[in-house]
Short mmCIF file of C-alpha atoms and ligand atoms in Angstrom, two decimals:
data_model
loop_
_atom_site.label_atom_id
_atom_site.label_comp_id
_atom_site.label_asym_id
_atom_site.label_seq_id
_atom_site.Cartn_x
_atom_site.Cartn_y
_atom_site.Cartn_z
CA UNK N 1 45.52 56.41 118.85
CA UNK N 2 48.09 58.53 116.94
CA UNK N 3 47.88 60.72 113.87
CA UNK N 4 48.09 57.80 111.45
CA UNK N 5 45.07 56.04 112.96
CA UNK N 6 42.35 55.69 110.40
CA UNK N 7 38.80 56.98 110.78
CA UNK N 8 36.83 56.12 107.66
CA UNK N 9 34.05 58.62 108.00
CA UNK N 10 33.02 61.47 110.29
CA UNK N 11 29.33 62.14 109.83
CA UNK N 12 27.88 65.48 110.94
CA UNK N 13 24.16 65.46 111.65
CA UNK N 14 23.36 69.11 111.10
CA UNK N 15 20.97 70.82 113.46
CA UNK N 16 18.65 71.60 110.56
CA UNK N 17 18.59 67.98 109.42
CA UNK N 18 17.59 66.34 112.72
CA UNK N 19 15.55 69.09 114.41
CA UNK N 20 12.86 71.58 113.46
CA UNK N 21 15.06 74.64 113.91
CA UNK N 22 12.14 77.04 114.48
CA UNK N 23 10.30 74.81 116.98
CA UNK N 24 11.80 74.53 120.45
CA UNK N 25 13.25 71.08 121.16
CA UNK N 26 11.48 69.34 118.31
CA UNK N 27 13.07 66.32 116.71
CA UNK N 28 12.79 65.30 113.03
CA UNK N 29 12.42 61.67 114.05
CA UNK N 30 12.11 60.17 110.57
CA UNK N 31 15.29 61.94 109.38
CA UNK N 32 17.16 60.79 112.48
CA UNK N 33 16.00 57.21 111.86
CA UNK N 34 17.25 57.37 108.27
CA UNK N 35 20.62 58.63 109.44
CA UNK N 36 20.80 55.89 112.11
CA UNK N 37 20.07 53.22 109.50
CA UNK N 38 22.84 54.65 107.32
CA UNK N 39 25.35 54.61 110.20
CA UNK N 40 24.36 50.99 110.83
CA UNK N 41 25.10 50.15 107.17
CA UNK N 42 28.52 51.81 107.50
CA UNK N 43 29.31 49.90 110.71
CA UNK N 44 28.19 46.61 109.15
CA UNK N 45 30.64 47.26 106.29
CA UNK N 46 33.43 47.54 108.88
CA UNK N 47 33.87 51.30 108.51
CA UNK N 48 35.24 53.23 111.50
CA UNK N 49 32.67 56.00 112.10
CA UNK N 50 32.54 59.02 114.37
CA UNK N 51 29.26 60.94 114.68
CA UNK N 52 29.06 64.64 115.44
CA UNK N 53 25.77 66.46 115.74
CA UNK N 54 24.64 70.04 116.09
CA UNK N 55 22.15 71.51 118.51
CA UNK N 56 19.40 72.80 116.22
CA UNK N 57 16.37 73.75 118.29
CA UNK N 58 17.92 72.00 121.29
CA UNK N 59 20.42 74.51 122.60
CA UNK N 60 20.48 77.45 120.24
CA UNK N 61 17.44 79.10 121.84
CA UNK N 62 18.88 78.91 125.35
CA UNK N 63 22.36 79.88 124.14
CA UNK N 64 20.96 82.95 122.44
CA UNK N 65 18.65 83.95 125.30
CA UNK N 66 21.51 83.90 127.82
CA UNK N 67 24.25 85.15 125.48
CA UNK N 68 26.43 82.13 126.26
CA UNK N 69 28.72 82.83 123.31
CA UNK N 70 29.25 86.42 124.45
CA UNK N 71 30.72 85.13 127.69
CA UNK N 72 29.96 85.97 131.29
CA UNK N 73 33.21 87.45 132.74
CA UNK N 74 32.21 91.03 131.93
CA UNK N 75 28.82 90.73 133.69
CA UNK N 76 27.94 91.94 137.22
CA UNK N 77 27.69 89.11 139.82
CA UNK N 78 23.89 88.75 139.71
CA UNK N 79 23.93 88.50 135.90
CA UNK N 80 26.74 85.96 136.11
CA UNK N 81 24.54 83.78 138.29
CA UNK N 82 21.80 84.01 135.63
CA UNK N 83 24.30 83.24 132.91
CA UNK N 84 25.44 80.11 134.76
CA UNK N 85 21.82 78.89 134.80
CA UNK N 86 21.59 79.59 131.06
CA UNK N 87 24.81 77.65 130.51
CA UNK N 88 23.31 74.66 132.38
CA UNK N 89 20.03 74.90 130.45
CA UNK N 90 21.91 74.99 127.13
CA UNK N 91 23.97 71.97 128.12
CA UNK N 92 20.88 70.09 129.37
CA UNK N 93 19.04 70.77 126.11
CA UNK N 94 21.85 69.61 123.84
CA UNK N 95 22.52 66.51 125.96
CA UNK N 96 18.80 65.75 125.77
CA UNK N 97 19.17 65.77 121.98
CA UNK N 98 22.33 63.68 122.18
CA UNK N 99 20.48 61.13 124.30
CA UNK N 100 17.82 60.90 121.58
CA UNK N 101 20.47 60.59 118.86
CA UNK N 102 22.38 57.83 120.67
CA UNK N 103 19.12 56.12 121.62
CA UNK N 104 18.06 55.97 117.95
CA UNK N 105 21.50 54.74 116.89
CA UNK N 106 21.52 51.96 119.50
CA UNK N 107 17.97 50.97 118.50
CA UNK N 108 19.37 50.54 114.98
CA UNK N 109 22.17 48.29 116.19
CA UNK N 110 24.93 50.91 116.32
CA UNK N 111 27.11 50.75 119.48
CA UNK N 112 26.88 54.52 120.08
CA UNK N 113 28.14 56.34 123.15
CA UNK N 114 27.73 60.10 123.71
CA UNK N 115 30.80 62.10 124.71
CA UNK N 116 29.93 65.63 125.82
CA UNK N 117 32.63 68.26 125.40
CA UNK N 118 31.19 70.64 128.04
CA UNK N 119 33.33 69.58 130.97
CA UNK N 120 36.54 68.63 129.17
CA UNK N 121 37.04 70.96 126.19
CA UNK N 122 37.94 74.62 126.74
CA UNK N 123 38.15 77.62 124.47
CA UNK N 124 40.07 80.88 124.61
CA UNK N 125 38.03 83.66 123.05
CA UNK N 126 36.10 80.99 121.14
CA UNK N 127 39.12 79.13 119.72
CA UNK N 128 39.83 75.62 121.03
CA UNK N 129 42.41 75.82 123.83
CA UNK N 130 42.01 72.33 125.29
CA UNK N 131 40.52 69.40 123.41
CA UNK N 132 39.77 65.98 124.83
CA UNK N 133 40.41 63.35 122.18
CA UNK N 134 41.48 60.34 124.29
CA UNK N 135 37.98 59.14 125.33
CA UNK N 136 36.92 59.29 121.66
CA UNK N 137 40.00 57.31 120.60
CA UNK N 138 39.41 54.73 123.36
CA UNK N 139 35.81 54.21 122.26
CA UNK N 140 36.86 53.78 118.61
CA UNK N 141 39.57 51.28 119.56
CA UNK N 142 37.01 49.21 121.48
CA UNK N 143 34.63 49.13 118.51
CA UNK N 144 32.19 51.76 119.74
CA UNK N 145 30.84 54.65 117.71
CA UNK N 146 31.46 57.92 119.59
CA UNK N 147 28.74 60.58 119.36
CA UNK N 148 30.06 64.11 120.04
CA UNK N 149 28.04 67.28 119.83
CA UNK N 150 28.19 71.06 119.75
CA UNK N 151 28.05 72.29 123.35
CA UNK N 152 28.65 75.16 125.71
CA UNK N 153 32.14 75.17 127.21
CA UNK N 154 34.22 77.17 129.63
CA UNK N 155 36.29 79.90 127.99
CA UNK N 156 39.50 81.02 129.68
CA UNK N 157 39.03 84.63 128.54
CA UNK N 158 35.32 85.38 128.47
CA UNK N 159 33.99 82.74 130.87
CA UNK N 160 31.77 80.74 128.50
CA UNK N 161 31.48 80.06 124.77
CA UNK N 162 29.72 77.86 122.24
CA UNK N 163 31.85 75.14 120.71
CA UNK N 164 30.25 74.14 117.42
CA UNK N 165 30.19 70.64 116.02
CA UNK N 166 31.98 71.88 112.91
CA UNK N 167 34.92 73.09 115.05
CA UNK N 168 35.02 69.73 116.80
CA UNK N 169 35.23 68.00 113.41
CA UNK N 170 38.17 70.20 112.36
CA UNK N 171 39.95 69.20 115.59
CA UNK N 172 39.26 65.49 115.05
CA UNK N 173 40.61 65.76 111.49
CA UNK N 174 43.86 67.22 112.81
CA UNK N 175 44.31 64.27 115.22
CA UNK N 176 43.18 61.38 113.03
CA UNK N 177 43.68 60.31 109.48
CA UNK N 178 40.13 60.78 108.18
CA UNK N 179 39.10 59.38 104.78
CA UNK N 180 36.07 61.65 104.43
CA UNK N 181 33.73 63.99 106.25
CA UNK N 182 30.03 63.99 105.36
CA UNK N 183 27.77 66.87 106.41
CA UNK N 184 24.13 65.76 106.39
CA UNK N 185 21.80 68.74 105.91
CA UNK N 186 18.18 69.45 105.00
CA UNK N 187 18.94 70.40 101.38
CA UNK N 188 20.46 68.46 98.46
CA UNK N 189 23.94 69.95 98.83
CA UNK N 190 25.60 73.29 98.22
CA UNK N 191 23.93 75.56 95.66
CA UNK N 192 25.36 78.54 93.78
CA UNK N 193 22.65 80.59 95.50
CA UNK N 194 20.32 79.82 98.41
CA UNK N 195 18.26 76.83 97.27
CA UNK N 196 14.92 78.57 97.74
CA UNK N 197 15.95 81.32 95.31
CA UNK N 198 14.67 80.88 91.77
CA UNK N 199 17.25 79.57 89.32
CA UNK N 200 19.73 78.35 91.93
CA UNK N 201 21.60 75.27 90.85
CA UNK N 202 23.16 72.47 92.82
CA UNK N 203 26.97 72.32 92.69
CA UNK N 204 28.12 68.73 92.40
CA UNK N 205 31.80 69.52 92.85
CA UNK N 206 33.66 72.46 94.39
CA UNK N 207 37.43 72.77 93.98
CA UNK N 208 39.44 74.50 96.67
CA UNK N 209 42.77 76.15 95.76
CA UNK N 210 45.64 76.28 98.27
CA UNK N 211 44.89 80.00 98.82
CA UNK N 212 41.26 79.15 99.77
CA UNK N 213 39.68 80.24 96.50
CA UNK N 214 36.75 78.23 95.21
CA UNK N 215 36.19 77.51 91.51
CA UNK N 216 32.62 78.85 91.82
CA UNK N 217 30.90 81.84 93.36
CA UNK N 218 28.46 80.86 96.11
CA UNK N 219 25.67 83.18 97.16
CA UNK N 220 24.80 83.07 100.82
CA UNK N 221 21.27 83.41 102.03
CA UNK N 222 21.28 86.32 104.41
CA UNK N 223 21.34 89.15 101.86
CA UNK N 224 19.37 87.61 99.03
CA UNK N 225 16.67 85.64 100.83
CA UNK N 226 15.68 85.92 104.46
CA UNK N 227 17.20 82.67 105.67
CA UNK N 228 19.46 82.44 108.69
CA UNK N 229 21.44 79.40 107.59
CA UNK N 230 25.17 79.41 108.33
CA UNK N 231 26.14 77.63 105.18
CA UNK N 232 29.11 79.97 104.52
CA UNK N 233 30.53 79.12 107.95
CA UNK N 234 30.12 75.43 107.19
CA UNK N 235 31.91 75.95 103.89
CA UNK N 236 34.80 77.63 105.71
CA UNK N 237 35.12 74.58 107.97
CA UNK N 238 35.00 72.31 104.91
CA UNK N 239 37.71 74.38 103.20
CA UNK N 240 39.90 74.15 106.32
CA UNK N 241 39.49 70.37 106.45
CA UNK N 242 40.39 69.92 102.75
CA UNK N 243 43.42 72.24 102.98
CA UNK N 244 44.72 71.06 106.36
CA UNK N 245 44.63 67.46 105.14
CA UNK N 246 46.40 68.52 101.89
CA UNK N 247 43.45 67.16 99.99
CA UNK N 248 43.42 63.74 101.66
CA UNK N 249 40.08 64.39 103.34
CA UNK N 250 37.31 65.36 100.91
CA UNK N 251 34.15 66.86 102.40
CA UNK N 252 30.66 65.95 101.22
CA UNK N 253 27.46 67.91 101.80
CA UNK N 254 24.36 65.73 101.25
CA UNK N 255 20.72 65.62 102.18
CA UNK N 256 19.90 63.38 105.13
CA UNK N 257 18.17 60.21 103.93
CA UNK N 258 19.33 60.62 100.31
CA UNK N 259 21.07 58.13 98.04
CA UNK N 260 24.01 60.51 97.76
CA UNK N 261 24.38 60.51 101.55
CA UNK N 262 24.62 56.74 101.45
CA UNK N 263 27.18 56.77 98.63
CA UNK N 264 29.27 59.48 100.30
CA UNK N 265 29.34 57.73 103.68
CA UNK N 266 29.79 54.17 102.45
CA UNK N 267 31.88 54.59 99.28
CA UNK N 268 33.42 58.05 99.50
CA UNK N 269 32.07 58.98 96.08
CA UNK N 270 28.76 60.13 94.65
CA UNK N 271 27.25 58.83 91.43
CA UNK N 272 23.67 59.99 91.96
CA UNK N 273 22.51 63.48 90.92
CA UNK N 274 22.41 65.19 94.31
CA UNK N 275 25.12 66.02 96.84
CA UNK N 276 28.24 68.12 96.71
CA UNK N 277 31.89 67.22 97.17
CA UNK N 278 34.60 69.69 98.08
CA UNK N 279 38.13 68.67 97.18
CA UNK N 280 41.56 70.16 96.61
CA UNK N 281 41.98 71.48 93.08
CA UNK N 282 43.73 69.08 90.71
CA UNK N 283 43.34 66.18 93.13
P1 ATP T 301 24.63 73.43 111.52
O1 ATP T 301 24.83 72.05 112.06
O2 ATP T 301 25.83 74.31 111.56
O3 ATP T 301 23.36 74.11 111.99
P2 ATP T 301 23.03 72.62 109.42
O4 ATP T 301 23.27 71.35 108.75
O5 ATP T 301 21.92 72.70 110.35
O6 ATP T 301 24.34 73.16 110.05
P3 ATP T 301 22.77 75.18 108.22
O7 ATP T 301 23.98 75.88 108.75
O8 ATP T 301 21.41 75.55 108.73
O9 ATP T 301 22.88 73.61 108.26
O10 ATP T 301 22.84 75.28 106.64
C1 ATP T 301 21.91 74.63 105.82
C2 ATP T 301 20.95 75.63 105.31
O11 ATP T 301 21.65 76.60 104.56
C3 ATP T 301 19.91 75.05 104.39
O12 ATP T 301 18.70 74.87 105.07
C4 ATP T 301 19.80 76.06 103.26
O13 ATP T 301 18.52 76.61 103.11
C5 ATP T 301 20.75 77.18 103.63
N1 ATP T 301 21.53 77.71 102.51
C6 ATP T 301 21.75 79.00 102.26
N2 ATP T 301 22.50 79.20 101.19
C7 ATP T 301 22.80 77.97 100.70
C8 ATP T 301 23.56 77.50 99.59
N3 ATP T 301 24.17 78.34 98.74
N4 ATP T 301 23.65 76.17 99.40
C9 ATP T 301 23.05 75.31 100.27
N5 ATP T 301 22.33 75.69 101.35
C10 ATP T 301 22.18 77.02 101.57
C1 IPE T 302 25.84 74.42 118.55
O1 IPE T 302 26.51 73.45 117.82
C2 IPE T 302 25.91 74.08 120.03
C3 IPE T 302 25.00 74.85 120.89
C4 IPE T 302 24.25 75.85 120.51
C5 IPE T 302 24.93 74.46 122.29
P1 IPE T 302 26.43 73.43 116.23
O2 IPE T 302 26.87 74.76 115.69
O3 IPE T 302 27.21 72.26 115.74
O4 IPE T 302 24.89 73.24 116.03
P2 IPE T 302 23.95 73.39 114.76
O5 IPE T 302 24.23 72.21 113.89
O6 IPE T 302 24.33 74.72 114.11
O7 IPE T 302 22.56 73.34 115.23
#
């Protein structure tokens, strides 16, 4: 599958949308079922879909506890042994989630197959050094729906790192011709300020200029309200996708289970009141 090969929609199931982030290894089953039904609708319409999901409460706790993203090379031998166990526990937890995601998709009639990056992707100081796209391409060509997830990976500098689902999506977008990326989250879209803050309003459309400026100011949660969401990081990934594709790949942020999520995934445009689209200015 070369650069011109078409993927209609990459759907990211955010960790906050399919898991209870504060409760260890707890699934939001109803939300996952809604997402699986939506993917089934897309597949039935003949759309080529790739699913990427985060770790949520499956993975983050272990990753944090064992400092997987800080690496292990600098540690004394006995701590390195501990770190390896933490690496395995993180991988086990996130693959447990991926099993549940693929299980729910298959139950809904989607031919989903999990592809774990842990043993095939590598980073160098956190940046992707080796990606493994071929198995994903092969699955797509045979009519399957690949399910890829954020994972722990080997890092050629620091020993280990966390590869996020958002980074995987950026990589996929640079290999394939992707019509749209849809981030499914637990809120209605991107707000001008954290949604729980009084007076915050939903942004239906965000324009990105070639020098990465946005047409609106967006308040992040950490300073104003005590929320640990990484929405700014997600926005940076979205901006990269829009700019790297020269505006050919718009990015949607929608609530899981919403009408806007359905419109964004199936039609590539939103007519209902919720949801946000990021696109290149003047496009
Ligand atoms: P990931 O897969 O990277 O974990 P996610 O889909 O789980 O992504 P978060 O990174 O947790 O999503 O981001 C979503 C959260 O960001 C929401 O729960 C929301 O409360 C918070 N948030 C903070 N500021 C904003 C904002 N300006 N607009 C939208 N959401 C915001
Ligand atoms: C995180 O991936 C992977 C691990 C912690 C193992 P993501 O960054 O894509 O996960 P979420 O969506 O934030 O939970």
